[in-house]
XYZ file of C-alpha atoms in Angstrom:
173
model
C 22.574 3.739 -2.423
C 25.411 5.948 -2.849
C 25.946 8.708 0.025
C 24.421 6.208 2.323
C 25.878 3.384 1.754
C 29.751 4.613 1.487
C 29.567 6.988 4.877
C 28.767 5.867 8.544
C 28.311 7.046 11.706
C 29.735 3.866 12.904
C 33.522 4.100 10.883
C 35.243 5.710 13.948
C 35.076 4.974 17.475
C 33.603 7.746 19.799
C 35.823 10.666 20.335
C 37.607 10.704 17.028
C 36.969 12.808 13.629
C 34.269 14.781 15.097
C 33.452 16.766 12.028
C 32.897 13.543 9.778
C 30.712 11.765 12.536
C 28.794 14.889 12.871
C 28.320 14.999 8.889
C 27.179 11.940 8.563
C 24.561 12.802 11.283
C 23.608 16.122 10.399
C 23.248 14.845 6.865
C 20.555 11.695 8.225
C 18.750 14.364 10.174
C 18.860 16.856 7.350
C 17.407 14.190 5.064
C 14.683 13.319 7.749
C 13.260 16.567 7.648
C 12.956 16.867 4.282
C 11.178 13.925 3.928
C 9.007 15.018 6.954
C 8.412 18.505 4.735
C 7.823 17.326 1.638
C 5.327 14.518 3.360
C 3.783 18.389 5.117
C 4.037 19.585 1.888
C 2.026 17.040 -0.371
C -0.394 15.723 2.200
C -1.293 18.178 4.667
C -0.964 22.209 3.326
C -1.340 21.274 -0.355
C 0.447 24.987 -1.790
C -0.778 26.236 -5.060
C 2.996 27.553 -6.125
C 6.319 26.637 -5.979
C 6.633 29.833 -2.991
C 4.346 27.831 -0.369
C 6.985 24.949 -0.867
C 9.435 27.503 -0.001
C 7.828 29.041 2.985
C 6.885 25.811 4.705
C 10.220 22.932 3.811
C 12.004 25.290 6.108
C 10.137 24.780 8.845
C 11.204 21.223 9.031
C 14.552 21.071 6.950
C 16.125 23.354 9.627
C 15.493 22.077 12.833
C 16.219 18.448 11.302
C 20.158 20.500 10.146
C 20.261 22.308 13.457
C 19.574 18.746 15.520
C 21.709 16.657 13.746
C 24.478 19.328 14.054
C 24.415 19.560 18.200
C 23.893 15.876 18.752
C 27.099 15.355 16.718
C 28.955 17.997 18.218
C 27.817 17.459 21.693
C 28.850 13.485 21.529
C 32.098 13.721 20.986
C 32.988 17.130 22.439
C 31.362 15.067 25.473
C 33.595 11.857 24.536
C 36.734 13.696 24.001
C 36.547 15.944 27.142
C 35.240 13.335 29.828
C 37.916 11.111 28.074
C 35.200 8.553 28.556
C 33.193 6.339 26.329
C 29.622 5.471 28.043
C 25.893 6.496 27.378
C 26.458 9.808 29.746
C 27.500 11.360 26.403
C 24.969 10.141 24.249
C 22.385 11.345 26.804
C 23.527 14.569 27.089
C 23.685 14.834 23.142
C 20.149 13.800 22.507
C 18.820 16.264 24.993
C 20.557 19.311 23.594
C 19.344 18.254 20.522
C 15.822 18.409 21.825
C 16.575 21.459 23.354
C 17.708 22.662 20.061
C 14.623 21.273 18.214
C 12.480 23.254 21.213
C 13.998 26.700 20.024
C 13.717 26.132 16.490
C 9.912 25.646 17.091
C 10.209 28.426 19.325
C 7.771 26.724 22.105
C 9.156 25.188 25.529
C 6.288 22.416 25.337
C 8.219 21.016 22.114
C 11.551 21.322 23.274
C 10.627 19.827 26.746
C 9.275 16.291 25.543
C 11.771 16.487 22.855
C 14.724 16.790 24.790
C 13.603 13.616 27.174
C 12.757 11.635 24.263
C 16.007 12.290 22.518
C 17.888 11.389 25.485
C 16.126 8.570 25.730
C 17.145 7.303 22.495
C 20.288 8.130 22.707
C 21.051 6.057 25.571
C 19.170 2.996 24.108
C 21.267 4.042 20.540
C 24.438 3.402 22.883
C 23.482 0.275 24.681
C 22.304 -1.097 21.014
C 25.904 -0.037 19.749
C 27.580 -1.801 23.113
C 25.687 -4.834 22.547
C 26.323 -4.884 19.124
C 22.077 -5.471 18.729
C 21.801 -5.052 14.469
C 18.573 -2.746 13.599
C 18.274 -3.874 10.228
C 19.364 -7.450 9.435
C 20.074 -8.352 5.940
C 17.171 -10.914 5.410
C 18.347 -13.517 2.791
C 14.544 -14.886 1.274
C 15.017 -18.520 0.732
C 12.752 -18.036 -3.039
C 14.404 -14.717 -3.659
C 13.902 -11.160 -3.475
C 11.408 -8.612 -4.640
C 14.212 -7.883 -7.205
C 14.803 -11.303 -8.349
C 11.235 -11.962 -9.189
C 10.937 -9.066 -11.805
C 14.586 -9.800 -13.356
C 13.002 -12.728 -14.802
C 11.489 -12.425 -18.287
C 8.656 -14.998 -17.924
C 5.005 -14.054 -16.019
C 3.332 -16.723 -16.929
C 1.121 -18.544 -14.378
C 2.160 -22.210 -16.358
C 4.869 -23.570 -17.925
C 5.217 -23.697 -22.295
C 3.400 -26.092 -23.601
C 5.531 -28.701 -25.613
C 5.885 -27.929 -29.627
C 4.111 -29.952 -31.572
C 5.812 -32.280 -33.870
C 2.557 -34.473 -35.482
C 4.063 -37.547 -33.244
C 2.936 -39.132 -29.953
C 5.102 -38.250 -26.925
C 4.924 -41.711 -25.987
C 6.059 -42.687 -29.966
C 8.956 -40.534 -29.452
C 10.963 -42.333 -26.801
């Protein structure tokens, strides 16, 4: 996977290398609103020309920049200044991020809900990082993966038939 795979959020504690904790965030929000534009994009406005693309990826690419950006800032200005590490910091970055989402939109009944919801989840994001809870296990299929069953060469629903040789199989033994 690349960019995902190789940089974390998660690498540093709290309160150390701000600016590569807030890339890696800024970068998973930036991401998310580009798939939320290009889902606008293809199922909802439908433009004729590459220039509706234009005008309406923005509209969701920026605020998804802009959030990313003052959660990651906001956590570990928050962690660095309070000299403590607790879900106070994480709560206060989610809802300046909503905040932030709420003037992007340019509407208060956006940026209200958002920035209770974001708060929300970023206190449970610090209690599941406290408690060491996993979001997505690694699930080890006892028959394989989806990957393992296409590697294989052979889609047939039965086995080869044996060759035949002109002899009996019980002759043969």
């Amino acid at each position: 996977m690349g960019i995902f795979s190789k940089y974390k959020y998660e690498d540093y504690p709290d309160g150390t290398h701000c600016v590569y904790k807030t890339a890696c965030i800024t970068r998973d929000t930036t991401l998310f609103g580009m798939v939320i534009g290009m889902f606008d994009v293809i199922n909802i406005s439908k433009p004729s020309n590459i220039g509706g693309v234009l005008v309406r990826l923005p509209r969701y690419v920026v605020p998804g920049f802009c959030t990313g950006l003052v959660f990651g800032l906001t956590t570990c200005t928050l962690t660095q200044v309070r000299k403590k590490d607790d879900h106070y910091n994480y709560m206060w970055g989610g809802a300046a991020a909503g905040a932030v989402m709420g003037a992007c939109k340019r509407s208060f009944a956006v940026g209200t809900p958002c920035t209770v919801l974001f708060a929300l989840i970023g206190v449970l994001y610090k209690e599941a990082r406290l408690n060491d809870f996993v979001f997505f296990p690694k699930v080890n299929h006892c028959y394989g993966s989806y990957d393992t069953y296409f590697s294989r060469s052979d889609f047939t629903l039965t086995p080869d038939r044996p060759k035949y040789t002109g002899q009996d199989p019980e002759e043969s033994v």
